[in-house]
mmCIF file of C-alpha atoms in Angstrom:
data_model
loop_
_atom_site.group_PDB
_atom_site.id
_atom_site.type_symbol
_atom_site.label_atom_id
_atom_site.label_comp_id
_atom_site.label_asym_id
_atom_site.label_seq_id
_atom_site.Cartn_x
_atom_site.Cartn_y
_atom_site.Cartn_z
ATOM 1 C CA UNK H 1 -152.469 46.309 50.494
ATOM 2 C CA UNK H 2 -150.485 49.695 50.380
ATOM 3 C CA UNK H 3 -151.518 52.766 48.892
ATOM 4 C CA UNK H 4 -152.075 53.627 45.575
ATOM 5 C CA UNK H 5 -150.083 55.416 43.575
ATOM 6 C CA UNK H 6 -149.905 59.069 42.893
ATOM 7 C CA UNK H 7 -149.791 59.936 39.514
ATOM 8 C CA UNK H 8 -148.895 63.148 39.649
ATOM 9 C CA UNK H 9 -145.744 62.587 41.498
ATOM 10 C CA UNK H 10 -145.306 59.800 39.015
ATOM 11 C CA UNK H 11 -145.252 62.433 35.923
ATOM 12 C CA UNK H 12 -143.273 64.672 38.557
ATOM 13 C CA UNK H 13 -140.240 61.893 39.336
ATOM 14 C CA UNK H 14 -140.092 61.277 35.322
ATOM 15 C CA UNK H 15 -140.018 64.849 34.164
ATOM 16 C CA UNK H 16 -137.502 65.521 36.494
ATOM 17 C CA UNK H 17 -135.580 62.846 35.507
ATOM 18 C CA UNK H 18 -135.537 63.708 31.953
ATOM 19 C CA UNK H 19 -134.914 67.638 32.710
ATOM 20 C CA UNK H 20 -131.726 66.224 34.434
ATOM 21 C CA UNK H 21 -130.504 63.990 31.930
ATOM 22 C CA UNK H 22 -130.906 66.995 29.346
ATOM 23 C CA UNK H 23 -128.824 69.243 31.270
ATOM 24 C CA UNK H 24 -126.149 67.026 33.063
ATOM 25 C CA UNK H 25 -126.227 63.489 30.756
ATOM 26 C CA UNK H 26 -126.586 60.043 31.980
ATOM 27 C CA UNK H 27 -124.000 59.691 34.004
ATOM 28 C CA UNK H 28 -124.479 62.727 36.505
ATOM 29 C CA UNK H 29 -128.551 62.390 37.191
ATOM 30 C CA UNK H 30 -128.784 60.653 40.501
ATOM 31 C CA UNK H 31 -131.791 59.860 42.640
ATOM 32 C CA UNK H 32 -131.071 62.698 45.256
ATOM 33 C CA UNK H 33 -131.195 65.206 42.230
ATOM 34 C CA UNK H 34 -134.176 63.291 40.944
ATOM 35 C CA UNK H 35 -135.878 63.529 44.101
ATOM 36 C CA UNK H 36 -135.158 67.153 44.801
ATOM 37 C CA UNK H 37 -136.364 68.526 41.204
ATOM 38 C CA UNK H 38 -139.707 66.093 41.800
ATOM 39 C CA UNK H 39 -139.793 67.811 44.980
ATOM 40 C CA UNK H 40 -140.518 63.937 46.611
ATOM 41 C CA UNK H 41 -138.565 62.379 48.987
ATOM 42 C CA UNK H 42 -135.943 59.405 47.433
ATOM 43 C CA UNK H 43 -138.427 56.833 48.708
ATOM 44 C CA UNK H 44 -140.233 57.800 46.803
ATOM 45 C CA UNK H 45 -138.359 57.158 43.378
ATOM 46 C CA UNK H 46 -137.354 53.717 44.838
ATOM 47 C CA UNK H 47 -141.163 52.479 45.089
ATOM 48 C CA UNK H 48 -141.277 53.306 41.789
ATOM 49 C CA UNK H 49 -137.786 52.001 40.265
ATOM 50 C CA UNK H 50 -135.509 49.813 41.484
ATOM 51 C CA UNK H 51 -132.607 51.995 39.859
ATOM 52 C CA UNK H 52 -131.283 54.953 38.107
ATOM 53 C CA UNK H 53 -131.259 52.627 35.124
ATOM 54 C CA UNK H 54 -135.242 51.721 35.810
ATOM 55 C CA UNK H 55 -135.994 55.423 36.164
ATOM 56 C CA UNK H 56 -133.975 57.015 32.936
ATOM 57 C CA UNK H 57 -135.837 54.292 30.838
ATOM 58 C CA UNK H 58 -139.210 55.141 31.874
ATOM 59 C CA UNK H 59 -138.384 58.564 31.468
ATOM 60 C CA UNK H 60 -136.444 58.567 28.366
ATOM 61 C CA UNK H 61 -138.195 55.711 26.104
ATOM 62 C CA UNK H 62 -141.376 54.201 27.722
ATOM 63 C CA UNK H 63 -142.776 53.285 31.203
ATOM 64 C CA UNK H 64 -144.729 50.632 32.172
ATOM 65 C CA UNK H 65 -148.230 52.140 30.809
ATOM 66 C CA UNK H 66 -147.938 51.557 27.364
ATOM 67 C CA UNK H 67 -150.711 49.707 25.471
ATOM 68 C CA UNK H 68 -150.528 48.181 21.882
ATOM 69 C CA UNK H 69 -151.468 50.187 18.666
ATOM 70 C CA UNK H 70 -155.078 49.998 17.965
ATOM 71 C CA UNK H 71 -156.273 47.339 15.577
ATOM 72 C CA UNK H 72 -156.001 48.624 12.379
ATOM 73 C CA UNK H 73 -157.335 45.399 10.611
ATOM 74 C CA UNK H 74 -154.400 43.881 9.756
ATOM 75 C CA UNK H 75 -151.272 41.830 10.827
ATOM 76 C CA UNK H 76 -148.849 43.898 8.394
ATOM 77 C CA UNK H 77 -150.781 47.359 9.320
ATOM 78 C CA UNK H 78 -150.452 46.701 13.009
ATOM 79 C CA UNK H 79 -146.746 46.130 12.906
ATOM 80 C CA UNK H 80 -146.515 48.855 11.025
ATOM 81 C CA UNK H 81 -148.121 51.000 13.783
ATOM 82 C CA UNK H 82 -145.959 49.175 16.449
ATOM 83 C CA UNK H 83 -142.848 50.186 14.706
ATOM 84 C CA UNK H 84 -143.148 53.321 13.665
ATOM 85 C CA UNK H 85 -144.360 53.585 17.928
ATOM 86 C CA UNK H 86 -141.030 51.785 18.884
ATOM 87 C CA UNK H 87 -138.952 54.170 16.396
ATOM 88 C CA UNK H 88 -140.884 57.179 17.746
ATOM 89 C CA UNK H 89 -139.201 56.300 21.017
ATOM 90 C CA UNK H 90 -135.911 54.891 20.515
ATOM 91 C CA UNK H 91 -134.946 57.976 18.007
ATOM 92 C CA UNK H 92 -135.454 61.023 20.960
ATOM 93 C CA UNK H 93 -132.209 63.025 22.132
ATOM 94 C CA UNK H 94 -133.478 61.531 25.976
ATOM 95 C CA UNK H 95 -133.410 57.913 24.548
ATOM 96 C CA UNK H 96 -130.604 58.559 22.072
ATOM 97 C CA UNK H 97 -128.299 59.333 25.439
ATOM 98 C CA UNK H 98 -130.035 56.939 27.611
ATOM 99 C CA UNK H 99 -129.461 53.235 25.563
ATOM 100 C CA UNK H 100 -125.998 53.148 25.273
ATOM 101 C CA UNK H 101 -125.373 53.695 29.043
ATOM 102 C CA UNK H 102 -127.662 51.754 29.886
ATOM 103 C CA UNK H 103 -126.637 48.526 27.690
ATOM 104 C CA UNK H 104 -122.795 48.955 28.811
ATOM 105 C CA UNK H 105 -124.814 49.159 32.799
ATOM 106 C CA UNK H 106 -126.466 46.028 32.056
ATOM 107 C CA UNK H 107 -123.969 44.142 30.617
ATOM 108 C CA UNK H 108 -122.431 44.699 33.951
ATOM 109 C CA UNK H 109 -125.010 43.808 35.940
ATOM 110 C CA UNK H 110 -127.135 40.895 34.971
ATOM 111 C CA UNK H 111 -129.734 41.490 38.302
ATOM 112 C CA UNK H 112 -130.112 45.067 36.164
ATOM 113 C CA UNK H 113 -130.638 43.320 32.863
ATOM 114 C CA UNK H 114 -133.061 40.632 34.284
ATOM 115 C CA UNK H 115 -135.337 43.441 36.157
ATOM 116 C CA UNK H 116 -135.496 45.192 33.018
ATOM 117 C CA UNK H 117 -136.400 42.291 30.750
ATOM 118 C CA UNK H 118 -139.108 41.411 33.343
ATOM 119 C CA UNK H 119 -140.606 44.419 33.259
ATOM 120 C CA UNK H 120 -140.160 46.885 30.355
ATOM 121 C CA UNK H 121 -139.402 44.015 28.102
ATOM 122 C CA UNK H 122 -142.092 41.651 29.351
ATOM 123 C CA UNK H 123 -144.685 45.098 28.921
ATOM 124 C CA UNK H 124 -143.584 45.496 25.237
ATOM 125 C CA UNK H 125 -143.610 41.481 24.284
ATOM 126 C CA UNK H 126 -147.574 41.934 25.560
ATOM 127 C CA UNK H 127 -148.302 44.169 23.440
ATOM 128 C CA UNK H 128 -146.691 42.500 20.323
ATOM 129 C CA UNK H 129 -148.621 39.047 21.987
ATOM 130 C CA UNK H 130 -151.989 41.196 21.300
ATOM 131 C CA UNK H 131 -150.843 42.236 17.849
ATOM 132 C CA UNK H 132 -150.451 38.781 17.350
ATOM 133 C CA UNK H 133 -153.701 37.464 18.730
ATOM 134 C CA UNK H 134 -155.702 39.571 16.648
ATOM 135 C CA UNK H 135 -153.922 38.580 13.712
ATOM 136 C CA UNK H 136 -154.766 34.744 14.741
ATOM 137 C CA UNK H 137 -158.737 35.617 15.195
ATOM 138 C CA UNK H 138 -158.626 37.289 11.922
ATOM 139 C CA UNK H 139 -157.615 34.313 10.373
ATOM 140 C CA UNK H 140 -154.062 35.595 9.022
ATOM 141 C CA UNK H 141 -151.906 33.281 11.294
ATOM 142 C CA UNK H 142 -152.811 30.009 12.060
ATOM 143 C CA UNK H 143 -150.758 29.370 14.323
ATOM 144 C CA UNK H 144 -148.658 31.836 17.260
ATOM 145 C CA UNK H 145 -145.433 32.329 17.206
ATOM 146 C CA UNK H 146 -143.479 32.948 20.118
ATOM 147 C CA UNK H 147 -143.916 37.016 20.947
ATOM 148 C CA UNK H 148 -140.278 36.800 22.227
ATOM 149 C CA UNK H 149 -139.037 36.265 18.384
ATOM 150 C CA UNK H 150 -141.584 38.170 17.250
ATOM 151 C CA UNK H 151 -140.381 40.859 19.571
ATOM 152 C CA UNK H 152 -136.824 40.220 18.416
ATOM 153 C CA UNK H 153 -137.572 40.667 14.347
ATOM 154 C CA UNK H 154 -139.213 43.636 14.909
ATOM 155 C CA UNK H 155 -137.348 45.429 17.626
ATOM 156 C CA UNK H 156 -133.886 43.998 15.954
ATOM 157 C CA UNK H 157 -133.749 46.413 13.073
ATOM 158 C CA UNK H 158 -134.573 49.763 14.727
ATOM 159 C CA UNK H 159 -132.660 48.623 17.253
ATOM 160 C CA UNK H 160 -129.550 48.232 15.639
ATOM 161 C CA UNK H 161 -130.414 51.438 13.160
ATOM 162 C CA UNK H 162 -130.654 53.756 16.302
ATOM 163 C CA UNK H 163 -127.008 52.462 16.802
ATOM 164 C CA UNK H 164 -125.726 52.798 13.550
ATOM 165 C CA UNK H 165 -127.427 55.084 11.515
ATOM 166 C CA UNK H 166 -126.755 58.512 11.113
ATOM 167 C CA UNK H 167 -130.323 59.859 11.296
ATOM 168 C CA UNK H 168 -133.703 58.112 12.194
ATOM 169 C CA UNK H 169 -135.306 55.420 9.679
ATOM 170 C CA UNK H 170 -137.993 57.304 7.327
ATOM 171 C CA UNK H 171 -141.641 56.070 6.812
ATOM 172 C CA UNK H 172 -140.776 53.924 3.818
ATOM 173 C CA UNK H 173 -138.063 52.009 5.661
ATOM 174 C CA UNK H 174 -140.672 51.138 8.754
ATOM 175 C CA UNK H 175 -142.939 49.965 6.399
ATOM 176 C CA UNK H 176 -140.460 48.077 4.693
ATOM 177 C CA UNK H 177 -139.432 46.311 8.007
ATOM 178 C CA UNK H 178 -143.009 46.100 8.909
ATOM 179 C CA UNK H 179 -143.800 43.791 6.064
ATOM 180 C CA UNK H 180 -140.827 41.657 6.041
ATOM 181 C CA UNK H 181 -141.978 40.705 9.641
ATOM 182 C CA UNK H 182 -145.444 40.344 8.809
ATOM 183 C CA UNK H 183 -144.876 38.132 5.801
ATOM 184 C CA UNK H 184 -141.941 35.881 8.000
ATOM 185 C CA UNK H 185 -144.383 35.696 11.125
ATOM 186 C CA UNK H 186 -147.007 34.433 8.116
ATOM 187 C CA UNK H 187 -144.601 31.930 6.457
ATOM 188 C CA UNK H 188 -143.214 31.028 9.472
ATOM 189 C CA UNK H 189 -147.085 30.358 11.141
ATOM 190 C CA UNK H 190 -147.769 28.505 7.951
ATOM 191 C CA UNK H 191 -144.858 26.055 7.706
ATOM 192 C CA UNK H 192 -144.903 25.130 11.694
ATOM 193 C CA UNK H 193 -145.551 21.312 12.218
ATOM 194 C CA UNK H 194 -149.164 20.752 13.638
ATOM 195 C CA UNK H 195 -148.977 20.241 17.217
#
């Protein structure tokens, strides 16, 4: 077993990252710079992240710590939460420069795109497969659907609004995409065959 990690050169190696990608832009931050603003060696970024790619989204919209929403009591309330979360992230300046390289870099590189969907994307379909298991012990779905789509309806739309709108969703849009989700996830649940 190796050693653990160190946090604080974690938080180091990501705030560097994002200090560099505020002052230079996606493009120009590289893993020497990163390393020499963390003050780590580049070994030690590459334990970490397997790329530039891997580092600038952990830095810029969400490593691999994130946790679901709390339980609010609710199916609808707790995509609400996860939502307004996801929009929180995808709608910063860092995140706001970081997606569109980064989708052009992995459209080039499918290793790229599968590392990321097994680990950023696997991290966020976890949480939504919590979301969704409370919502089966409380009785609201009976039956689960697959966190991938789920992860799809609800990611979709801010998605695609953080590349098309001119400003950030408001409250009463999230909520609005909230409950369309909830209530397909519902129907959906409801009008499934029996296994």
């Amino acid at each position: 077993m190796g050693r653990p990690r160190d946090s604080q050169i974690d938080q180091a190696v990501l705030l560097a990252a994002r200090e560099l990608l505020t002052e230079t832009g996606y493009t120009r931050v590289t893993m020497d710079a990163t390393a020499a603003r963390a003050g780590v060696g580049k070994a030690a970024i590459y334990r970490r992240f397997g790329s530039k790619a891997e580092l600038l989204f952990a830095a810029a919209v969400h490593g691999m710590d994130i946790e679901p929403p709390p339980d609010s009591g609710s199916l609808r309330d707790d995509l609400r939460a996860m939502a307004r979360v996801i929009h929180e992230r995808l709608s910063s300046p860092a995140a706001r420069e970081v997606i569109p390289a980064l989708l052009a870099e992995m459209s080039r590189d499918a290793e790229l795109a599968a590392r990321l969907r097994n680990t950023f994307v696997a991290r966020e379909r976890r949480d939504l497969a919590a979301i969704i298991e409370r919502a089966l012990q409380r009785g609201e779905l009976h039956r689960a659907p697959d966190p991938a789509l789920a992860h799809m309806l609800l990611g979709g739309p801010l998605f695609l609004a953080l590349l098309v709108l001119p400003s950030p969703m408001n409250g009463a849009q999230l909520d609005v995409v909230a409950s369309v989700v909830a209530a397909g996830l519902i129907a959906h649940a409801d009008d499934a065959p029996a296994d």
